[in-house]
Structure formats: structure tokens, C-alpha cells
Amino acid sequence: MFAYLVRRLIYVLPVAIGVSIICFLLVHIAPGDPLTAIMPVDATQEEQAAMRAAYGLDKPLPVQYAIWVGKAVTGDLGKSIATGRPVADEVFAAVKNSLLLAFTASVIAFPIGLFLGFVAGYFRDTLIDRAVTAFAITGVSVPNYWLGIVLVIIFSVTLGWLPSMGAGPGGSGAWAWDFAHIKHLILPSVTLAVVPIGIVARTVRALVGDIFSMDFVQALQAKGMRPLDVLRHVIRNAAPTALSVMGLQLGYLLGGSILIETVFNWPGSGFLLSNAIFQRDLPLLQGTILVLALFFVTMNLIVDVAQAAIDPRIKRS
């Protein structure tokens, strides 16, 4: 197991380097000058040159990349062009809120998706299977930002049960574990959980249905093994693939929540990324994308190791 872990860590290094290069280049090939957001309209050529030199934008791209990566390794992601604050402080504060939202949504989505998938796979080609499949397809097909707006109209505007914006009372961005703050978490978490519920349910349904049709399951049933014991064998065989899907969905919940955070004004990484895009804040944009991408790479590594721990065949391969 240790050798497998070392091998996976070695594989992660070139992926992380490639991610950093892509993050750096993507924001530089976009049109426009990021310094126009903070420079006065009547700025002289000397003032523009001094500002570009202060942010290192006067150097060749390879030099800019080397400087940026060197600082990023030490935790220095630069300073925001729009606010002048350290990018690391803004990014990690936002990522903390996004992690809270993502893990809450995963606590909702994964148990429901797994349950629906196992039930549909067990009762394959029945009315229950068709109902679960229809629910899953609907969840995947409905745009989550539209669903968020509908939930706000129903539960915030019409019924007045739940708040619609911010992470706390008064639109506060600070989080505390009390009922007033938890109420702000309900609507965005439920909205964000709908798509993973559908994806996990459909994947597990197909997986469980295929496993039940395998020869070893039919042999166990022919031997007179109790249905509960047969189901235990099916779950063990389905676990690695289901874990992989859930790991990918957790990465999606963190990095793909930009629309949900915008709809609910949730102060997370997606909301921060949206503001950075509109303000052309290159350091903030680069830092946010890099942290989210590295989190996704880390999640894949954790899932790979967990799969190997569950299924010895992965280690042997």
C-alpha cells in the first residue's frame, strides 16, 4: 500500500505543474488590460509603466510564471489588484465557506443518491426503477441556478421561511454555528445537491444492476445465500466505482458552485471567482483557480488511495 501511495504522489506532481501552467496562461490570453480597473483614465504613460512594473506585468510570460510559482509554493499568491489585500487571505476565506457549502450538499446528496441507486438497481425494470430514473434524469437536467431562483421565490419570498442571501443575518459573510446561520445554508445546499443526487443515483443504479446479473451473484443465489448477504457482496463490488463518482462530484460541488453562490450571494470561492472575472483581477483570478484545481487534484488522489484500500485488485494492477 505504501508503494502504491508513493507512486500516486509521483503521478500527481506533473499534473499539479500542468494545472499551474494552464491556470497562469488562461488568464493571460483573455483580452483587455487588468490594470484599467484601478488606473485613472488620464494616467500618463510613465504611471502606467510604473504600475505594470509593480505587478510584474512588464516581464516576459515565462519569467512571470516562474516568479508566480515560486511565490505560490511559499503561500504568497500576490495582492489583489482591485482591493490591495493579499490574495491568499481572500481565497482561503472564500474556500472555507465553499467547503462548508460543498460538504453540506454532499451530506445531503450522497446518502440519497446511493439509496435511490441501490433501490433502483435492486428492483431493476420495475415501476420503482422507472420512478427513480425519472427523478434522477430530472435532477441532472434542471439548471441548478434556475432551481435556486425557484426555491428562493417559494421559501423566501412567498412563505418567508428561509433567508435568500448571504451566509448570515444581514448578509454577513462570517459563519457561526447557530440556527440563524444554519438557515442561510439550507437553500444553497439543497440546490447544489440536486445534480449530484441524480448523477450518483444513475451511476449506482446501472452499476448495481450489472453486478446482480453477473455469474458470481447468480451462483450465490443458487447456493441459497440469504438476500442480505448477497446484497453485501454486491455493495462491496460497487463501492470502488461509487466512491470514485462521489469524489468527482465533491470536486464539482466545490469548483462548480459559481452560479449557486452568485444566486444566493454566498461568499465562497465561486462568488469570489465571479467578481475576479468581471474586475479583471489577475492575481485573484489566478490564485482562486489554482487553489480550486489543486483541491480537485487532491480529491482525486484521496479517492484513488481509498479505492485501493477497498479493492485489492487496484493495487495489484
mmCIF file of N, CA, C and O in Angstrom, residues 77-135:
data_model
loop_
_atom_site.group_PDB
_atom_site.id
_atom_site.type_symbol
_atom_site.label_atom_id
_atom_site.label_comp_id
_atom_site.label_asym_id
_atom_site.label_seq_id
_atom_site.Cartn_x
_atom_site.Cartn_y
_atom_site.Cartn_z
ATOM 1 N N LEU A 77 0.345 34.338 -2.891
ATOM 2 C CA LEU A 77 -0.342 34.385 -4.183
ATOM 3 C C LEU A 77 -0.454 35.799 -4.726
ATOM 4 O O LEU A 77 -1.195 36.050 -5.670
ATOM 5 N N GLY A 78 0.278 36.725 -4.135
ATOM 6 C CA GLY A 78 0.249 38.110 -4.591
ATOM 7 C C GLY A 78 -0.815 38.926 -3.896
ATOM 8 O O GLY A 78 -1.423 38.486 -2.910
ATOM 9 N N LYS A 79 -1.050 40.125 -4.432
ATOM 10 C CA LYS A 79 -2.066 41.031 -3.893
ATOM 11 C C LYS A 79 -3.118 41.317 -4.939
ATOM 12 O O LYS A 79 -2.819 41.427 -6.131
ATOM 13 N N SER A 80 -4.343 41.428 -4.478
ATOM 14 C CA SER A 80 -5.460 41.715 -5.378
ATOM 15 C C SER A 80 -5.289 43.099 -5.994
ATOM 16 O O SER A 80 -4.962 44.063 -5.304
ATOM 17 N N ILE A 81 -5.495 43.180 -7.308
ATOM 18 C CA ILE A 81 -5.419 44.472 -7.981
ATOM 19 C C ILE A 81 -6.568 45.374 -7.553
ATOM 20 O O ILE A 81 -6.399 46.584 -7.392
ATOM 21 N N ALA A 82 -7.740 44.805 -7.345
ATOM 22 C CA ALA A 82 -8.927 45.602 -7.025
ATOM 23 C C ALA A 82 -8.929 46.099 -5.583
ATOM 24 O O ALA A 82 -9.309 47.242 -5.311
ATOM 25 N N THR A 83 -8.509 45.263 -4.624
ATOM 26 C CA THR A 83 -8.611 45.634 -3.208
ATOM 27 C C THR A 83 -7.272 45.895 -2.538
ATOM 28 O O THR A 83 -7.232 46.534 -1.489
ATOM 29 N N GLY A 84 -6.190 45.380 -3.112
ATOM 30 C CA GLY A 84 -4.879 45.551 -2.495
ATOM 31 C C GLY A 84 -4.612 44.593 -1.348
ATOM 32 O O GLY A 84 -3.542 44.633 -0.740
ATOM 33 N N ARG A 85 -5.561 43.698 -1.037
ATOM 34 C CA ARG A 85 -5.378 42.731 0.040
ATOM 35 C C ARG A 85 -4.639 41.508 -0.466
ATOM 36 O O ARG A 85 -4.691 41.192 -1.668
ATOM 37 N N PRO A 86 -3.955 40.759 0.416
ATOM 38 C CA PRO A 86 -3.303 39.516 -0.016
ATOM 39 C C PRO A 86 -4.317 38.539 -0.601
ATOM 40 O O PRO A 86 -5.378 38.298 -0.020
ATOM 41 N N VAL A 87 -3.974 37.988 -1.761
ATOM 42 C CA VAL A 87 -4.878 37.046 -2.437
ATOM 43 C C VAL A 87 -5.115 35.807 -1.582
ATOM 44 O O VAL A 87 -6.232 35.288 -1.514
ATOM 45 N N ALA A 88 -4.058 35.344 -0.911
ATOM 46 C CA ALA A 88 -4.201 34.127 -0.101
ATOM 47 C C ALA A 88 -5.265 34.293 0.975
ATOM 48 O O ALA A 88 -6.054 33.372 1.226
ATOM 49 N N ASP A 89 -5.310 35.468 1.616
ATOM 50 C CA ASP A 89 -6.313 35.699 2.663
ATOM 51 C C ASP A 89 -7.723 35.647 2.093
ATOM 52 O O ASP A 89 -8.623 35.032 2.675
ATOM 53 N N GLU A 90 -7.915 36.294 0.939
ATOM 54 C CA GLU A 90 -9.252 36.321 0.335
ATOM 55 C C GLU A 90 -9.656 34.935 -0.168
ATOM 56 O O GLU A 90 -10.803 34.503 0.008
ATOM 57 N N VAL A 91 -8.709 34.230 -0.798
ATOM 58 C CA VAL A 91 -9.032 32.925 -1.373
ATOM 59 C C VAL A 91 -9.359 31.913 -0.278
ATOM 60 O O VAL A 91 -10.369 31.202 -0.355
ATOM 61 N N PHE A 92 -8.539 31.850 0.759
ATOM 62 C CA PHE A 92 -8.758 30.826 1.781
ATOM 63 C C PHE A 92 -10.004 31.122 2.622
ATOM 64 O O PHE A 92 -10.671 30.198 3.090
ATOM 65 N N ALA A 93 -10.325 32.390 2.813
ATOM 66 C CA ALA A 93 -11.584 32.719 3.496
ATOM 67 C C ALA A 93 -12.779 32.285 2.657
ATOM 68 O O ALA A 93 -13.765 31.746 3.180
ATOM 69 N N ALA A 94 -12.687 32.492 1.336
ATOM 70 C CA ALA A 94 -13.781 32.089 0.450
ATOM 71 C C ALA A 94 -13.858 30.576 0.324
ATOM 72 O O ALA A 94 -14.950 30.002 0.322
ATOM 73 N N VAL A 95 -12.699 29.901 0.228
ATOM 74 C CA VAL A 95 -12.683 28.448 0.103
ATOM 75 C C VAL A 95 -13.276 27.785 1.345
ATOM 76 O O VAL A 95 -13.956 26.766 1.261
ATOM 77 N N LYS A 96 -13.032 28.391 2.506
ATOM 78 C CA LYS A 96 -13.614 27.858 3.739
ATOM 79 C C LYS A 96 -15.139 27.860 3.656
ATOM 80 O O LYS A 96 -15.785 26.867 4.036
ATOM 81 N N ASN A 97 -15.716 28.943 3.154
ATOM 82 C CA ASN A 97 -17.170 28.992 3.007
ATOM 83 C C ASN A 97 -17.660 28.019 1.943
ATOM 84 O O ASN A 97 -18.720 27.395 2.092
ATOM 85 N N SER A 98 -16.883 27.871 0.851
ATOM 86 C CA SER A 98 -17.278 26.922 -0.197
ATOM 87 C C SER A 98 -17.191 25.484 0.297
ATOM 88 O O SER A 98 -18.019 24.646 -0.073
ATOM 89 N N LEU A 99 -16.170 25.180 1.102
ATOM 90 C CA LEU A 99 -16.057 23.834 1.666
ATOM 91 C C LEU A 99 -17.252 23.520 2.560
ATOM 92 O O LEU A 99 -17.788 22.403 2.524
ATOM 93 N N LEU A 100 -17.668 24.497 3.347
ATOM 94 C CA LEU A 100 -18.840 24.307 4.195
ATOM 95 C C LEU A 100 -20.065 23.997 3.348
ATOM 96 O O LEU A 100 -20.825 23.051 3.639
ATOM 97 N N LEU A 101 -20.261 24.762 2.286
ATOM 98 C CA LEU A 101 -21.403 24.554 1.401
ATOM 99 C C LEU A 101 -21.299 23.211 0.676
ATOM 100 O O LEU A 101 -22.285 22.464 0.570
ATOM 101 N N ALA A 102 -20.093 22.873 0.184
ATOM 102 C CA ALA A 102 -19.906 21.638 -0.575
ATOM 103 C C ALA A 102 -20.109 20.405 0.298
ATOM 104 O O ALA A 102 -20.775 19.437 -0.115
ATOM 105 N N PHE A 103 -19.557 20.407 1.504
ATOM 106 C CA PHE A 103 -19.697 19.243 2.367
ATOM 107 C C PHE A 103 -21.134 19.090 2.864
ATOM 108 O O PHE A 103 -21.630 17.974 3.022
ATOM 109 N N THR A 104 -21.812 20.203 3.103
ATOM 110 C CA THR A 104 -23.220 20.113 3.491
ATOM 111 C C THR A 104 -24.055 19.540 2.354
ATOM 112 O O THR A 104 -24.920 18.676 2.570
ATOM 113 N N ALA A 105 -23.783 20.009 1.134
ATOM 114 C CA ALA A 105 -24.506 19.477 -0.023
ATOM 115 C C ALA A 105 -24.191 18.001 -0.240
ATOM 116 O O ALA A 105 -25.079 17.215 -0.605
ATOM 117 N N SER A 106 -22.934 17.607 -0.009
ATOM 118 C CA SER A 106 -22.574 16.196 -0.185
ATOM 119 C C SER A 106 -23.230 15.315 0.868
ATOM 120 O O SER A 106 -23.607 14.175 0.587
ATOM 121 N N VAL A 107 -23.379 15.828 2.104
ATOM 122 C CA VAL A 107 -24.071 15.067 3.147
ATOM 123 C C VAL A 107 -25.528 14.829 2.755
ATOM 124 O O VAL A 107 -26.119 13.793 3.085
ATOM 125 N N ILE A 108 -26.095 15.778 2.028
ATOM 126 C CA ILE A 108 -27.467 15.607 1.542
ATOM 127 C C ILE A 108 -27.503 14.693 0.325
ATOM 128 O O ILE A 108 -28.322 13.768 0.234
ATOM 129 N N ALA A 109 -26.594 14.925 -0.621
ATOM 130 C CA ALA A 109 -26.683 14.280 -1.928
ATOM 131 C C ALA A 109 -26.246 12.826 -1.910
ATOM 132 O O ALA A 109 -26.925 11.960 -2.493
ATOM 133 N N PHE A 110 -25.119 12.518 -1.269
ATOM 134 C CA PHE A 110 -24.548 11.175 -1.402
ATOM 135 C C PHE A 110 -25.409 10.089 -0.758
ATOM 136 O O PHE A 110 -25.647 9.051 -1.389
ATOM 137 N N PRO A 111 -25.885 10.255 0.479
ATOM 138 C CA PRO A 111 -26.758 9.197 1.019
ATOM 139 C C PRO A 111 -28.032 9.002 0.212
ATOM 140 O O PRO A 111 -28.443 7.853 -0.038
ATOM 141 N N ILE A 112 -28.641 10.107 -0.219
ATOM 142 C CA ILE A 112 -29.876 9.984 -1.005
ATOM 143 C C ILE A 112 -29.586 9.333 -2.349
ATOM 144 O O ILE A 112 -30.307 8.435 -2.803
ATOM 145 N N GLY A 113 -28.513 9.779 -3.024
ATOM 146 C CA GLY A 113 -28.169 9.203 -4.319
ATOM 147 C C GLY A 113 -27.827 7.726 -4.226
ATOM 148 O O GLY A 113 -28.245 6.929 -5.068
ATOM 149 N N LEU A 114 -27.057 7.355 -3.196
ATOM 150 C CA LEU A 114 -26.700 5.941 -3.020
ATOM 151 C C LEU A 114 -27.937 5.093 -2.751
ATOM 152 O O LEU A 114 -28.106 4.003 -3.326
ATOM 153 N N PHE A 115 -28.798 5.582 -1.873
ATOM 154 C CA PHE A 115 -30.020 4.825 -1.542
ATOM 155 C C PHE A 115 -30.899 4.637 -2.767
ATOM 156 O O PHE A 115 -31.349 3.517 -3.065
ATOM 157 N N LEU A 116 -31.149 5.735 -3.498
ATOM 158 C CA LEU A 116 -32.001 5.631 -4.680
ATOM 159 C C LEU A 116 -31.369 4.731 -5.733
ATOM 160 O O LEU A 116 -32.064 3.944 -6.394
ATOM 161 N N GLY A 117 -30.043 4.826 -5.895
ATOM 162 C CA GLY A 117 -29.378 3.992 -6.884
ATOM 163 C C GLY A 117 -29.449 2.514 -6.546
ATOM 164 O O GLY A 117 -29.714 1.674 -7.426
ATOM 165 N N PHE A 118 -29.213 2.170 -5.274
ATOM 166 C CA PHE A 118 -29.290 0.763 -4.869
ATOM 167 C C PHE A 118 -30.711 0.230 -4.991
ATOM 168 O O PHE A 118 -30.921 -0.911 -5.434
ATOM 169 N N VAL A 119 -31.683 1.030 -4.599
ATOM 170 C CA VAL A 119 -33.081 0.584 -4.704
ATOM 171 C C VAL A 119 -33.460 0.363 -6.170
ATOM 172 O O VAL A 119 -34.065 -0.667 -6.519
ATOM 173 N N ALA A 120 -33.082 1.319 -7.044
ATOM 174 C CA ALA A 120 -33.419 1.175 -8.462
ATOM 175 C C ALA A 120 -32.690 -0.010 -9.085
ATOM 176 O O ALA A 120 -33.261 -0.736 -9.913
ATOM 177 N N GLY A 121 -31.424 -0.233 -8.698
ATOM 178 C CA GLY A 121 -30.685 -1.366 -9.235
ATOM 179 C C GLY A 121 -31.219 -2.691 -8.743
ATOM 180 O O GLY A 121 -31.225 -3.690 -9.481
ATOM 181 N N TYR A 122 -31.651 -2.732 -7.502
ATOM 182 C CA TYR A 122 -32.188 -3.973 -6.927
ATOM 183 C C TYR A 122 -33.525 -4.335 -7.570
ATOM 184 O O TYR A 122 -33.804 -5.510 -7.833
ATOM 185 N N PHE A 123 -34.370 -3.300 -7.804
ATOM 186 C CA PHE A 123 -35.680 -3.522 -8.425
ATOM 187 C C PHE A 123 -35.638 -3.097 -9.896
ATOM 188 O O PHE A 123 -36.493 -2.353 -10.361
ATOM 189 N N ARG A 124 -34.627 -3.572 -10.607
ATOM 190 C CA ARG A 124 -34.415 -3.150 -11.988
ATOM 191 C C ARG A 124 -35.600 -3.544 -12.872
ATOM 192 O O ARG A 124 -36.193 -4.610 -12.715
ATOM 193 N N ASP A 125 -35.928 -2.605 -13.804
ATOM 194 C CA ASP A 125 -37.003 -2.795 -14.784
ATOM 195 C C ASP A 125 -38.375 -2.914 -14.130
ATOM 196 O O ASP A 125 -39.283 -3.561 -14.666
ATOM 197 N N THR A 126 -38.530 -2.286 -12.964
ATOM 198 C CA THR A 126 -39.836 -2.237 -12.312
ATOM 199 C C THR A 126 -40.303 -0.781 -12.260
ATOM 200 O O THR A 126 -39.610 0.142 -12.697
ATOM 201 N N LEU A 127 -41.502 -0.584 -11.717
ATOM 202 C CA LEU A 127 -42.030 0.773 -11.590
ATOM 203 C C LEU A 127 -41.140 1.628 -10.682
ATOM 204 O O LEU A 127 -40.947 2.824 -10.941
ATOM 205 N N ILE A 128 -40.577 1.011 -9.637
ATOM 206 C CA ILE A 128 -39.680 1.744 -8.736
ATOM 207 C C ILE A 128 -38.450 2.215 -9.502
ATOM 208 O O ILE A 128 -38.011 3.370 -9.358
ATOM 209 N N ASP A 129 -37.896 1.346 -10.319
ATOM 210 C CA ASP A 129 -36.722 1.699 -11.117
ATOM 211 C C ASP A 129 -37.033 2.864 -12.047
ATOM 212 O O ASP A 129 -36.255 3.823 -12.163
ATOM 213 N N ARG A 130 -38.167 2.807 -12.713
ATOM 214 C CA ARG A 130 -38.530 3.869 -13.652
ATOM 215 C C ARG A 130 -38.765 5.185 -12.927
ATOM 216 O O ARG A 130 -38.402 6.259 -13.430
ATOM 217 N N ALA A 131 -39.372 5.138 -11.734
ATOM 218 C CA ALA A 131 -39.616 6.365 -10.976
ATOM 219 C C ALA A 131 -38.297 7.001 -10.523
ATOM 220 O O ALA A 131 -38.114 8.221 -10.638
ATOM 221 N N VAL A 132 -37.375 6.178 -10.009
ATOM 222 C CA VAL A 132 -36.071 6.703 -9.573
ATOM 223 C C VAL A 132 -35.303 7.260 -10.758
ATOM 224 O O VAL A 132 -34.672 8.327 -10.664
ATOM 225 N N THR A 133 -35.321 6.559 -11.884
ATOM 226 C CA THR A 133 -34.616 7.023 -13.079
ATOM 227 C C THR A 133 -35.175 8.358 -13.562
ATOM 228 O O THR A 133 -34.421 9.268 -13.930
ATOM 229 N N ALA A 134 -36.508 8.494 -13.550
ATOM 230 C CA ALA A 134 -37.124 9.761 -13.960
ATOM 231 C C ALA A 134 -36.718 10.885 -13.024
ATOM 232 O O ALA A 134 -36.411 12.009 -13.474
ATOM 233 N N PHE A 135 -36.698 10.602 -11.721
ATOM 234 C CA PHE A 135 -36.279 11.617 -10.748
ATOM 235 C C PHE A 135 -34.820 12.014 -10.965
ATOM 236 O O PHE A 135 -34.470 13.202 -10.923
#
